[in-house]
PDB file of C-alpha atoms in Angstrom:
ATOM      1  CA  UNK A   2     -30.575 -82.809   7.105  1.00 46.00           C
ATOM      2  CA  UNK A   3     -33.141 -84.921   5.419  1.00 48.00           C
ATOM      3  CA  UNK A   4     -34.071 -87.819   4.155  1.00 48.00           C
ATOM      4  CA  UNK A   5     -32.793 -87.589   0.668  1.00 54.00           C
ATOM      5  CA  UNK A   6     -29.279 -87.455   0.083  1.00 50.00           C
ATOM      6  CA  UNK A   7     -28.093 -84.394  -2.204  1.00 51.00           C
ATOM      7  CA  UNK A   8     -25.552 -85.400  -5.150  1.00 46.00           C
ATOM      8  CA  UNK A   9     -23.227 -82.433  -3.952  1.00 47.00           C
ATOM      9  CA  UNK A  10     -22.849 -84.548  -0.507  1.00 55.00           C
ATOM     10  CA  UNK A  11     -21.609 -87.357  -2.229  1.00 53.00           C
ATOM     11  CA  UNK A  12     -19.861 -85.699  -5.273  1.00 52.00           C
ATOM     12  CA  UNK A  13     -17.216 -83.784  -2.056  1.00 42.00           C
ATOM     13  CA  UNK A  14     -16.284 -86.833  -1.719  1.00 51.00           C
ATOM     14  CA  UNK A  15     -14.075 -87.302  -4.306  1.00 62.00           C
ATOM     15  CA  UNK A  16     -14.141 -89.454  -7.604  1.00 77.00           C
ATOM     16  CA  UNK A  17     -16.870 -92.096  -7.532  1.00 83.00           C
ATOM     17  CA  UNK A  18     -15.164 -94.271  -9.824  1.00 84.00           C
ATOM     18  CA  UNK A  19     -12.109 -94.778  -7.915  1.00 83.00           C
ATOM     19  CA  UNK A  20     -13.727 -95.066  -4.553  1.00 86.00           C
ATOM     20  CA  UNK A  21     -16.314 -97.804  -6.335  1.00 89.00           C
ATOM     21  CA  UNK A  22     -13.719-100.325  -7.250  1.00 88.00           C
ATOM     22  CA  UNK A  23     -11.770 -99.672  -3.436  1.00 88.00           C
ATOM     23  CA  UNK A  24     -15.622-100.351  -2.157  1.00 92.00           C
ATOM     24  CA  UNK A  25     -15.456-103.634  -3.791  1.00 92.00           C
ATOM     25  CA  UNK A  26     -11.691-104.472  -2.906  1.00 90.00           C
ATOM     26  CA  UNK A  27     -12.617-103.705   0.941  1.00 91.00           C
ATOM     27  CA  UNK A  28     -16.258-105.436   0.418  1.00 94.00           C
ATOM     28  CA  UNK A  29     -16.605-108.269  -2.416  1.00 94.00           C
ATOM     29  CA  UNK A  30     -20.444-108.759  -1.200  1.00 95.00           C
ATOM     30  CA  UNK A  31     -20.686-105.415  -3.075  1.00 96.00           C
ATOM     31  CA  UNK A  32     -21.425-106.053  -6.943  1.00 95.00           C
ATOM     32  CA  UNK A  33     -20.937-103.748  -9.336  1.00 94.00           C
ATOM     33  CA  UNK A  34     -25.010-102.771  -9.982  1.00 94.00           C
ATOM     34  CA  UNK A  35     -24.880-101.966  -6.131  1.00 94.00           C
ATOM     35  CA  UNK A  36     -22.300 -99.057  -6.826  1.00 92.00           C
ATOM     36  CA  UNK A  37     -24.121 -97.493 -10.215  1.00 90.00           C
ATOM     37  CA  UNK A  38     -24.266 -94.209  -9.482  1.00 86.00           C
ATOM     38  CA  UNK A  39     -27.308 -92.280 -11.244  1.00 82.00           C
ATOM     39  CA  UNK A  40     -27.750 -88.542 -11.272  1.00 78.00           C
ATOM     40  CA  UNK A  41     -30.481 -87.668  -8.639  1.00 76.00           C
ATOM     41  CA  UNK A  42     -30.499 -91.279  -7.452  1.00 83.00           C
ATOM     42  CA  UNK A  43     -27.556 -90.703  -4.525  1.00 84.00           C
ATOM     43  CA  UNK A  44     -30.410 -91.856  -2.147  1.00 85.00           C
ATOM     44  CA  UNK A  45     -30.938 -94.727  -3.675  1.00 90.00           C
ATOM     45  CA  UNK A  46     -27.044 -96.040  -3.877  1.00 90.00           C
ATOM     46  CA  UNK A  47     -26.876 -95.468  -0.375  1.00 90.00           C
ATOM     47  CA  UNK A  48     -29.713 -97.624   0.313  1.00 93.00           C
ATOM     48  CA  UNK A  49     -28.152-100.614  -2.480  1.00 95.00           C
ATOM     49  CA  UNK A  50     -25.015-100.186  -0.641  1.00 94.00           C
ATOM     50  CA  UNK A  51     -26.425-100.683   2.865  1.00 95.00           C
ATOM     51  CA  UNK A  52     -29.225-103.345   2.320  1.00 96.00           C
ATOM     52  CA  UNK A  53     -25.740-105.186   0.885  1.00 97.00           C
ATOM     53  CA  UNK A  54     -23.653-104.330   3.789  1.00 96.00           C
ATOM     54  CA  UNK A  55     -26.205-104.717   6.063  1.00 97.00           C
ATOM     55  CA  UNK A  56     -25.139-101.191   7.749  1.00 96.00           C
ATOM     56  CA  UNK A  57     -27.445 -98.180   7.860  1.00 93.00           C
ATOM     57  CA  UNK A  58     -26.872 -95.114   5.984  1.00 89.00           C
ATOM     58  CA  UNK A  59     -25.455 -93.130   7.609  1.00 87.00           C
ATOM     59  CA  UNK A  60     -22.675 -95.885   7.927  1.00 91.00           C
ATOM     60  CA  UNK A  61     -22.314 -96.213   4.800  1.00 89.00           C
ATOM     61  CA  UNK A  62     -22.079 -92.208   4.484  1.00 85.00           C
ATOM     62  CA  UNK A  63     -19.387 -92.689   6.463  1.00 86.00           C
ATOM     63  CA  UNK A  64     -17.231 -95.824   5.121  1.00 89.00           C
ATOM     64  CA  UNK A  65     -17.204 -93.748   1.676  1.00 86.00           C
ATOM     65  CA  UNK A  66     -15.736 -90.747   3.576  1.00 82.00           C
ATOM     66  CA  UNK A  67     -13.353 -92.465   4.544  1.00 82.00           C
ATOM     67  CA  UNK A  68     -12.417 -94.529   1.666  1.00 80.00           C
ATOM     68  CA  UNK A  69      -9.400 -92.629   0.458  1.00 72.00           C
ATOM     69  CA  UNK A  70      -6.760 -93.574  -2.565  1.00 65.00           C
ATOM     70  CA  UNK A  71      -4.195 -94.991  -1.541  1.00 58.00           C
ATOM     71  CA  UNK A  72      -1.294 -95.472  -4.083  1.00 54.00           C
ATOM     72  CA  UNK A  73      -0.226 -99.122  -2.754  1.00 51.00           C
ATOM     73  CA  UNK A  74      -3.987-100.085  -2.732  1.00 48.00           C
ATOM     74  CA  UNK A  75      -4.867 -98.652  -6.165  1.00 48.00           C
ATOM     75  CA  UNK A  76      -2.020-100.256  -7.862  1.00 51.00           C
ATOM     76  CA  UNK A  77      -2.901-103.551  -6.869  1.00 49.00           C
ATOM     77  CA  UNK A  78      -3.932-105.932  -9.393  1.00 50.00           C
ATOM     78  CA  UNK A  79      -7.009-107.444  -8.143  1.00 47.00           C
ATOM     79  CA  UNK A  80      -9.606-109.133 -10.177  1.00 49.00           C
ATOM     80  CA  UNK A  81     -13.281-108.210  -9.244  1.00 46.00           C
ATOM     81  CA  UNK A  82     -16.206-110.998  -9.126  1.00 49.00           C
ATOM     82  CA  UNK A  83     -18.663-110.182 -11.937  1.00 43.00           C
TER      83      UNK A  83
END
């Protein structure tokens, strides 16, 4: 695989929207410019996300994989940091 990340890769992995706003629950570091999601610009998020996070990558590739809805979680009334 190379360098650049291909939207389909990311798009599989389910709604971006709803796995954004877990991302911040589970990391408040995260702000909400880190998580913009840009057509063709995949690579680029991944790199926002782990310069933030201090993770590489493929990490990151990873931790949204496995960042999965959960009913309790989304139902949660938490108030993000702006």
């Amino acid at each position: 695989m190379g360098t650049k990340m291909k939207y389909e890769e990311i798009k599989i992995l389910g709604d971006w929207d709803s796995k954004s706003k877990l991302l911040r629950r589970r990391f408040p570091q995260l702000m909400p410019s880190d998580l913009k999601l840009e057509k063709n610009e995949e690579d680029d998020l991944l790199d926002r996300i782990a310069q933030r996070l201090q993770k590489t990558k493929a990490e990151v590739l990873e931790i949204i994989k496995n960042t999965i809805p959960n009913k309790f979680i989304t139902n949660l009334k938490i108030k993000y940091h702006e």
